[in-house]
XYZ file of C-alpha atoms in Angstrom:
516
model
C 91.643 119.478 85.463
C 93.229 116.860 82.922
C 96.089 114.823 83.761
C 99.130 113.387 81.653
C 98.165 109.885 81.224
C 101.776 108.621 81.745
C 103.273 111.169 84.101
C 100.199 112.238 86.017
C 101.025 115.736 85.686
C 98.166 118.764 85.634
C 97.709 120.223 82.136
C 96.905 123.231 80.820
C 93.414 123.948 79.039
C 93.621 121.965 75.537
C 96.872 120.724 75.909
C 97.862 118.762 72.785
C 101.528 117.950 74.672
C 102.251 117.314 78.429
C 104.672 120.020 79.797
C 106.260 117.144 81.737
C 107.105 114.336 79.842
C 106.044 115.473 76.248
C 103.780 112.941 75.958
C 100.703 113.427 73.795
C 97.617 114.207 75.534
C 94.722 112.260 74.806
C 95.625 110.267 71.947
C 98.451 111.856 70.342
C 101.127 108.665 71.111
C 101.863 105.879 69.407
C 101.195 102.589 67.203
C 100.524 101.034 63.831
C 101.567 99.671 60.271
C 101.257 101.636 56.949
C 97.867 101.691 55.618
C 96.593 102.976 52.107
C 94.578 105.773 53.714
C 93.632 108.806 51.739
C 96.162 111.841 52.550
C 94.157 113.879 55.055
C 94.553 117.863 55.780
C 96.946 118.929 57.967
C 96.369 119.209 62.487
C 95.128 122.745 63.129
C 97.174 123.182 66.499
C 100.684 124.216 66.953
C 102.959 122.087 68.837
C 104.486 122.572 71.912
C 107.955 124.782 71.917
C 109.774 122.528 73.839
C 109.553 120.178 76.599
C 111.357 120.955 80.198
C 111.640 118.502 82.979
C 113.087 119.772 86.356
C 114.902 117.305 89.045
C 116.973 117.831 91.654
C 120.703 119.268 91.344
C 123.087 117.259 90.206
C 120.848 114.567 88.919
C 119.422 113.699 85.436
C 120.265 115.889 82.655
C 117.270 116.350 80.317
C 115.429 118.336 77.464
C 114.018 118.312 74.067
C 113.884 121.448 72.482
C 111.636 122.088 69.214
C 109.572 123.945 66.996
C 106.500 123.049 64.728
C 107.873 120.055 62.334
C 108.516 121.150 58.527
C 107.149 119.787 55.380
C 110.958 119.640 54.848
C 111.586 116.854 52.181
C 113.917 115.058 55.196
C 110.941 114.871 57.223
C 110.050 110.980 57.451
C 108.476 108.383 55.182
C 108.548 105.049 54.846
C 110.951 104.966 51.304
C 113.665 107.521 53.524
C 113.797 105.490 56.624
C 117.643 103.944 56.484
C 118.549 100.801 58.705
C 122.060 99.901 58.881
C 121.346 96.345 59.241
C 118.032 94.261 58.716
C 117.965 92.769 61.956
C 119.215 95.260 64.184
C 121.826 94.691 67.076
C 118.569 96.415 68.983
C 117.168 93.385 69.343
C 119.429 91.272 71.253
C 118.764 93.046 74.480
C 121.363 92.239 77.220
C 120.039 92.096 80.595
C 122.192 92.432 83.782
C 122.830 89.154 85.829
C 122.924 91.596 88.609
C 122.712 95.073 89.276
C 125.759 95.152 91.619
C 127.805 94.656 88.498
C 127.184 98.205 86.867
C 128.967 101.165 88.081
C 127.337 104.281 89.847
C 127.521 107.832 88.851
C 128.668 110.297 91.551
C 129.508 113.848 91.671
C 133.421 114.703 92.029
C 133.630 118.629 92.307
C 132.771 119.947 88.669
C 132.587 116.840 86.871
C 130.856 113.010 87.184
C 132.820 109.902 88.435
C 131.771 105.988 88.842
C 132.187 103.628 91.568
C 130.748 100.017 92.225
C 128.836 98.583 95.257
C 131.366 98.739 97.452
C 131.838 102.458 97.184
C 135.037 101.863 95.276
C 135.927 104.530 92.578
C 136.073 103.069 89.358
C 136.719 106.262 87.146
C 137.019 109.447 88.424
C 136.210 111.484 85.563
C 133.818 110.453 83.112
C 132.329 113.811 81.742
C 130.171 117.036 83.142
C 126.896 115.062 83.230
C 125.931 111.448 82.972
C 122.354 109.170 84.066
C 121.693 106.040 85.622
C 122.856 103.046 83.219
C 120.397 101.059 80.693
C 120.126 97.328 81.113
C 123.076 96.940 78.308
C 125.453 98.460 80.612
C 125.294 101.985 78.397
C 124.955 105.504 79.960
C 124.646 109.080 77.994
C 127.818 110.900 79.213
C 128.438 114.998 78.532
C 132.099 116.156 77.868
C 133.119 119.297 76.179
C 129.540 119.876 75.485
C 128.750 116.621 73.540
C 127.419 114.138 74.395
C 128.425 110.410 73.372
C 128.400 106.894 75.625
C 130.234 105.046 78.301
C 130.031 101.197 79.713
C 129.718 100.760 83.332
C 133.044 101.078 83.540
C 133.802 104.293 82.014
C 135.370 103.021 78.834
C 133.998 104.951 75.485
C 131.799 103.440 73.951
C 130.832 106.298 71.419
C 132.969 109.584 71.602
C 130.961 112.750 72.221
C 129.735 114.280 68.994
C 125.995 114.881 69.383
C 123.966 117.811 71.108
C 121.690 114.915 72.520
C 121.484 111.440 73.259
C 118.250 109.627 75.107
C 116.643 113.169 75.201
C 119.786 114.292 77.231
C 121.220 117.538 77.129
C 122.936 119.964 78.504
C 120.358 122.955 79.356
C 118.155 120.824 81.800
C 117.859 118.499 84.272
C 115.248 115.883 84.334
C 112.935 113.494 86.245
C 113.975 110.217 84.178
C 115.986 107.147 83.414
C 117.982 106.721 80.535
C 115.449 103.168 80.636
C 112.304 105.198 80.429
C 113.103 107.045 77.512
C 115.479 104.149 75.795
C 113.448 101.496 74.166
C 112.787 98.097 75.498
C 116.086 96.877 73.933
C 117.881 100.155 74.841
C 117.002 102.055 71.543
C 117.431 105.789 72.024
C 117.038 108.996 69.987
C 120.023 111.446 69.197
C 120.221 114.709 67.898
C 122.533 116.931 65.645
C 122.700 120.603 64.901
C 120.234 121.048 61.720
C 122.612 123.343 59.285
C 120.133 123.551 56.593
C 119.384 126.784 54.642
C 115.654 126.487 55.101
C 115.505 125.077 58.638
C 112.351 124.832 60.820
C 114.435 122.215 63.576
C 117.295 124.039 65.537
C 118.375 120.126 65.369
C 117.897 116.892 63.289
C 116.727 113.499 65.457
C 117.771 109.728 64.630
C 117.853 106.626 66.370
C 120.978 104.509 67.818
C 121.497 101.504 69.702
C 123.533 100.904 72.734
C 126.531 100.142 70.728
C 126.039 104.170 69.108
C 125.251 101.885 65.518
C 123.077 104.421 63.653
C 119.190 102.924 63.306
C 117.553 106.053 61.719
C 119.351 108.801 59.982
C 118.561 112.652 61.481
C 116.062 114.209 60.038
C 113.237 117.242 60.499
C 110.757 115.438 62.308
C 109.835 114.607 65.813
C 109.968 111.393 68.258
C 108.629 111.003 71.407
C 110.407 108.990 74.357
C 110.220 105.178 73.367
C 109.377 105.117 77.330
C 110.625 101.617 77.547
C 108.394 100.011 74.897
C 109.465 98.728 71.076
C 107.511 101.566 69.731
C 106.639 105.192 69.581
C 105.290 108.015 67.679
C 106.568 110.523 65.562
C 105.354 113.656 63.665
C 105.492 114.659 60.378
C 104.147 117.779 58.707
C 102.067 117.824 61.692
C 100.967 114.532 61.587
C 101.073 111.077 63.731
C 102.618 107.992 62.796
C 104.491 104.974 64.455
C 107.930 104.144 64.315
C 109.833 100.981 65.545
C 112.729 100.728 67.882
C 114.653 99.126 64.237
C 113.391 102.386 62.493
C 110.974 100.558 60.583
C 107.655 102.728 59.868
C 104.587 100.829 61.566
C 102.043 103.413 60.481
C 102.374 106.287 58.338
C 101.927 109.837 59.296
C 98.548 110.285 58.208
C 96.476 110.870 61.469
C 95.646 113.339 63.409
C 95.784 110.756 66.595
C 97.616 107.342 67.224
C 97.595 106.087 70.488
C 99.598 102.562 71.136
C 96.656 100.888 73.371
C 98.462 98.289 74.008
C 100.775 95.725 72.691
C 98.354 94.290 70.055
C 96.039 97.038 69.327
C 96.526 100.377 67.992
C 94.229 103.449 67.891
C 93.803 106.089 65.424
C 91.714 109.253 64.431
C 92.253 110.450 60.641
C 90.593 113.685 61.560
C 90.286 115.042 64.914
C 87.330 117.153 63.582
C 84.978 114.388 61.619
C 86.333 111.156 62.845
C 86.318 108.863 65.760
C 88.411 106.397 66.717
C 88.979 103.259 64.842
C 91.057 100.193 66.467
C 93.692 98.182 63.777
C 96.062 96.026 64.668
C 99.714 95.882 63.971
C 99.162 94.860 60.493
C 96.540 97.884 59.869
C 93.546 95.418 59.942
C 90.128 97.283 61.524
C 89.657 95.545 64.770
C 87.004 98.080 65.573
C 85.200 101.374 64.350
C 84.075 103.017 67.413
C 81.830 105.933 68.779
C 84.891 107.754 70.743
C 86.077 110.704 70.704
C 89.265 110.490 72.190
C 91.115 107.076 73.885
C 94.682 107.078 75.618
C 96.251 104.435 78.235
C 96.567 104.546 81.603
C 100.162 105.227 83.019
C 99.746 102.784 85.704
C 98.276 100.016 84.518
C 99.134 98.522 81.178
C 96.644 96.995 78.923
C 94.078 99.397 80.014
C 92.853 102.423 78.424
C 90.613 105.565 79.081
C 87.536 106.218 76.330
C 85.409 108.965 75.819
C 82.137 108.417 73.846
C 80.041 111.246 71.798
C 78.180 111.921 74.843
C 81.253 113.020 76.938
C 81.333 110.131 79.142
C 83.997 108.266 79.720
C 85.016 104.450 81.093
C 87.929 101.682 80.701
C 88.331 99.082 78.680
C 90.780 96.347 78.909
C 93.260 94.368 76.013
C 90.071 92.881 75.027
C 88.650 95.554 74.385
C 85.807 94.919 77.029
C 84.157 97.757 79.305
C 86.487 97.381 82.597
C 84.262 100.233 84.193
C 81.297 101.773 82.224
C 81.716 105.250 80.385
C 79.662 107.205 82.901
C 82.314 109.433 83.874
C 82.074 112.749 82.254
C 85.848 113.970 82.360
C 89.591 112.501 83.213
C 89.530 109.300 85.089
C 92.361 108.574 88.061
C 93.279 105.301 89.113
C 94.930 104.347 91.509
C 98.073 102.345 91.585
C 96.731 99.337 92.752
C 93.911 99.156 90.067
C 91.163 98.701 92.943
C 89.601 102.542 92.437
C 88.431 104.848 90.076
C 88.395 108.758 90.420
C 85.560 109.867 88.690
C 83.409 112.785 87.472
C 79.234 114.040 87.544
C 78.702 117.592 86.947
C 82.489 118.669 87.591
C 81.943 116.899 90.731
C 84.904 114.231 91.942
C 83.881 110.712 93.337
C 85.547 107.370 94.134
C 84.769 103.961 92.112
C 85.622 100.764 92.471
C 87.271 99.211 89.273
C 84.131 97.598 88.450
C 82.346 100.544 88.530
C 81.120 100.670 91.956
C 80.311 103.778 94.021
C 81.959 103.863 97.289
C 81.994 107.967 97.396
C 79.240 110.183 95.841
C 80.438 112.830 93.648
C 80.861 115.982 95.763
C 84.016 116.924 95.683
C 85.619 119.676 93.849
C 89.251 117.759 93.916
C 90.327 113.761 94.828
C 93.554 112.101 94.682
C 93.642 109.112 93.316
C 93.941 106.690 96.713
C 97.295 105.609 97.723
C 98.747 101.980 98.631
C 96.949 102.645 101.911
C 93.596 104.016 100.792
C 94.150 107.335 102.113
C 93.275 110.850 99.172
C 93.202 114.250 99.359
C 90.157 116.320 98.790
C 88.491 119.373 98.389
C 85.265 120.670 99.606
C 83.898 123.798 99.837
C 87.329 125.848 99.382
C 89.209 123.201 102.275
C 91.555 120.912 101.868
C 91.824 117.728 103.915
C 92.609 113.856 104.171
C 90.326 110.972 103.864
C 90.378 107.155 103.059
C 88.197 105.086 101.048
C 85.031 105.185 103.063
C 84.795 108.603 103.168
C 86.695 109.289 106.788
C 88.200 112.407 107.348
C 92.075 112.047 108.324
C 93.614 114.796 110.690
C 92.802 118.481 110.134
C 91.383 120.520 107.433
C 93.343 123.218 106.051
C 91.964 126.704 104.793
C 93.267 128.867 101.998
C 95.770 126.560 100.614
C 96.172 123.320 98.432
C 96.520 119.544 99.122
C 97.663 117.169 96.448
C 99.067 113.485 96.555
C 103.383 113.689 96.090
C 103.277 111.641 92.920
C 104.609 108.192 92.988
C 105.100 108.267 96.672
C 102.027 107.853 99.556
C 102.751 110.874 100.424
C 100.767 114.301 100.563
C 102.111 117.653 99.610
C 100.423 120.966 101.669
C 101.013 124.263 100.604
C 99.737 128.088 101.657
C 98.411 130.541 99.780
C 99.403 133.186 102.139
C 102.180 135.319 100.714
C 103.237 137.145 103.736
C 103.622 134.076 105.430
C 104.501 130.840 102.688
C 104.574 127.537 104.209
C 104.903 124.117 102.774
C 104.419 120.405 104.821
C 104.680 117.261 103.660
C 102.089 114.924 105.298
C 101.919 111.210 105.537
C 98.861 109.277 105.258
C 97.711 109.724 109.428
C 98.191 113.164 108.245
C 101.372 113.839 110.016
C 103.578 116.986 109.408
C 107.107 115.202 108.326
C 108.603 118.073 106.797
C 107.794 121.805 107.098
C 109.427 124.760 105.541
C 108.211 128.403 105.893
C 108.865 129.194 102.002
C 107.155 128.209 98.932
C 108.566 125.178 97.310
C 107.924 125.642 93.691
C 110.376 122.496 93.476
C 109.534 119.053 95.429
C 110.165 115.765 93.199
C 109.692 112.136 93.263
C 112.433 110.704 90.909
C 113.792 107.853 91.649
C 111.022 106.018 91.690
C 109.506 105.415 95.275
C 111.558 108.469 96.533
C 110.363 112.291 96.880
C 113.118 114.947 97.871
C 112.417 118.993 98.553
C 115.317 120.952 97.302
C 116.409 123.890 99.804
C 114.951 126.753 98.024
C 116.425 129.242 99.846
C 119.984 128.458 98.662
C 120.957 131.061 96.512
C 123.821 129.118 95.076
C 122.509 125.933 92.305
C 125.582 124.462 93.418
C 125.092 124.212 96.665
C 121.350 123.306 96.525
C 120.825 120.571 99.318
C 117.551 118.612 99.703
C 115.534 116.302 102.295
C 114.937 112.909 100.586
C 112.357 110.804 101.683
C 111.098 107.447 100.830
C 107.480 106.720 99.771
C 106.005 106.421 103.325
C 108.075 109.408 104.601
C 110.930 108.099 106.329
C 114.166 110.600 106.477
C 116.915 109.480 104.218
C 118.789 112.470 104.016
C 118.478 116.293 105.032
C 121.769 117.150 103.272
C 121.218 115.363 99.717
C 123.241 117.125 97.020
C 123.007 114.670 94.543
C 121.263 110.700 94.159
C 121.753 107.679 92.407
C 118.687 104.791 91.692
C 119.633 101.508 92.580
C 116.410 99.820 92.269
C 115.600 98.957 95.947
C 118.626 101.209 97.382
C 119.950 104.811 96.434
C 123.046 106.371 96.370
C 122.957 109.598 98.700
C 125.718 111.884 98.515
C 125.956 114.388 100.784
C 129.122 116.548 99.605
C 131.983 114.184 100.599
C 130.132 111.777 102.428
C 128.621 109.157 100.492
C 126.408 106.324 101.457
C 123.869 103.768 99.786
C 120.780 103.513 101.557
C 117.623 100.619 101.616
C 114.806 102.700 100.273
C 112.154 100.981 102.093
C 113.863 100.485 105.616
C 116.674 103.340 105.399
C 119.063 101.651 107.035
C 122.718 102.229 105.296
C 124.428 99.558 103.529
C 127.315 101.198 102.798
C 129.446 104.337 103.537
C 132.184 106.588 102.872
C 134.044 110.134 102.903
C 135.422 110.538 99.458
């Protein structure tokens, strides 16, 4: 099964979105400047209704609802795109001297407050929803159903006005920073209600900086999360271009497939049906003219990219644009986060690779994991599930009639049973130790923030009073009674009704604590 290349999340058969993220699968994301390129026909597939991101209560508010973009006349081009200034305020990036300095969301009944380091409330009533702050200091913030933004503080930065900002709103909750989908200089997309007779959009999207200065005008089209980078794609009548975090068109919407490779060089497929994939740079000078049929990076290791040849197979190449591993794969690869190994795949059979392209597990294996920080993957063979590490050793027991899978972003493992009379779920750790167990199916187990995975109590029939067991990425117990968390980089806020503590993420030993 295919895997989002940024979130890691399993898609559906020919997925042109992820469900996830949004991201374009296999090619559909990002880079370029305008080249005279002959108008081509128009993508045969639909595009997704709508992205949804689930988190746990309390958390990140998140959503992007659409339909298939127009051939409006407001949908983009490069003589529409409007830039309040010609070197935007986008670019001078503030960066925090230190983290302590910005404030902390918490929950206060009904409604969000701040408070500093030192647990002390700052504001006490910011809104109904707000996220983690940017590295300007600026945080999406929900009041009367609008959104608008705050300082660290709480002060207004931008009254509430818009149904969106940063991919925010109010009919989901997400799995993301505002600094993940901002830009790299805290660029973020907004959204208004699209009142036109002949509407296609429910809403119109623009761009804004952290000061709420308008960047791009709304308009029918579509923009994917600038997921921290200056860049990202858009979609127009269908079609894939790049846009800049000023609003300044890089490539026009003319392909069928751009894919920002990395920070130099740019892919892109006129016609998914008779073309392959060229590489230009940021000019739109041909780097390359290539065999492959589809190319897309790798969400854990920049610079490197995934590419499928004619033949089906597939390998990586580096910046460079030199084979990293040889395309002898014949589906998805998986690497792991430490770039050592390679998933890979021979007759829809699952091995393990080094990097370099050296076998250190035949390919027998209906399902691997990609290895975590410690070596250890799951598997599949023969209908069971089990542990294993890099050589091959089996880790702890097998398990029948059920499914194994890594906890994604964490070293953890995530066991589940098919049996419906009698649903269990266990979190293992990588000796294959039972650290949680619950006797219920949990369609819901997350690991956002980073380095942290928490299972919300399903069988709370209240949303409100949904606690959860947060762990850290090895498994150690933070909370049992989480109702609502806070990233802090190498801490987290816990609160835990009216108790509130920060905790060290890696050793869990409180910092701080209080009953508010």
């Amino acid at each position: 099964m295919k895997k989002c290349s940024k979130c890691g999340t399993s898609l559906v058969e020919n997925a042109k979105f992820c469900s996830k993220c949004g991201a374009p699968i296999q090619g559909e994301a990002l880079e370029l400047t305008p080249k005279q390129v002959p108008q081509k026909k128009k993508m045969s597939y639909m595009l997704v209704v709508g992205v949804v991101i689930v988190a746990l209560v309390g958390g990140y508010l998140f959503s992007q609802t659409t339909k298939k973009p127009s051939d409006s006349k407001n949908s983009i081009t490069s003589s529409d795109v409007k830039i309040t200034e010609k070197e935007s305020t986008a670019k001078k990036k503030v960066t925090k001297k230190e983290s302590t300095a910005l404030g902390i969301p918490y929950k206060n009944g009904d409604h969000f407050g701040l408070m500093d380091h030192q647990l002390k409330v700052i504001n006490e009533d910011i809104g109904s929803a707000t996220v983690t702050f940017n590295d300007q200091g600026i945080s999406p913030f929900l009041k009367n159903m609008k959104w608008g933004l705050i300082n660290s503080k709480g002060d207004i930065i931008l009254e509430p006005k818009y149904e969106a900002i940063g991919r925010f709103n109010i009919n989901h909750m997400n799995a993301y920073t505002a600094d993940e989908l901002q830009s790299t200089h805290g660029v973020m997309d907004f959204q208004v209600k699209n009142d036109g007779d002949e509407k296609e959009l429910s809403t119109l999207t623009g761009l804004m900086d952290s000061t709420g200065k308008v960047i791009l005008e709304p308009g029918e089209y579509m923009i994917s999360p600038f997921m921290g980078k200056s860049m990202t794609t858009f979609i127009k009548n269908s079609s894939m271009g790049i846009i800049s975090e000023t609003g300044e068109i890089i490539v026009e919407p003319i392909n069928d497939q751009c894919v920002i490779l990395t920070d130099q060089w740019i892919g892109i497929k006129k016609n998914s049906e008779t073309s392959k994939f060229e590489i230009v740079d940021l000019k739109g000078n041909t780097v390359k003219e290539t065999s492959y049929e589809s190319m897309y990076g790798l969400h854990n290791f920049d610079d490197h990219f995934v590419v499928t040849n004619s033949l089906g197979k597939s390998g990586i190449l580096d910046k460079n644009l030199k084979e990293v591993m040889p395309l002898e794969s014949s589906s998805y690869l998986t690497i792991s986060d430490d770039h050592k190994y390679v998933v890979f795949n021979d007759k829809e059979k699952n091995g393990l690779k080094t990097i370099k392209g050296d076998v250190l597990i035949e390919a027998k294996y209906s399902y691997l994991s990609a290895p975590n920080k410690h070596g250890v993957m799951a598997y599949s063979e023969n209908g069971s599930f089990g542990l294993m590490d890099v050589k091959g050793k089996k880790i702890g027991e097998t398990f029948e009639n059920s499914s194994l899978g890594q906890a994604y972003g964490t070293n953890l493992f995530m066991y589940t049973s098919m049996d419906t009379e009698n649903p269990t779920t266990k979190i293992l750790d990588s000796e294959g130790s039972v650290i949680v167990e619950r006797h219920v199916f949990m369609g819901g187990t997350y690991s956002f923030p980073k380095g942290i995975y928490y299972i919300p109590d399903s069988n709370t029939e209240n949303p409100e009073k949904v606690k959860a067991t947060v762990l850290n990425e090895d498994g150690k117990v933070l909370s049992t009674e989480a109702s609502f968390l806070s990233d802090l980089d190498k801490s987290l806020l816990i609160q835990e009704g009216r108790h509130i503590k920060i905790v060290d993420k890696k050793s869990g030993k409180i910092v701080k604590e209080k009953e508010i």
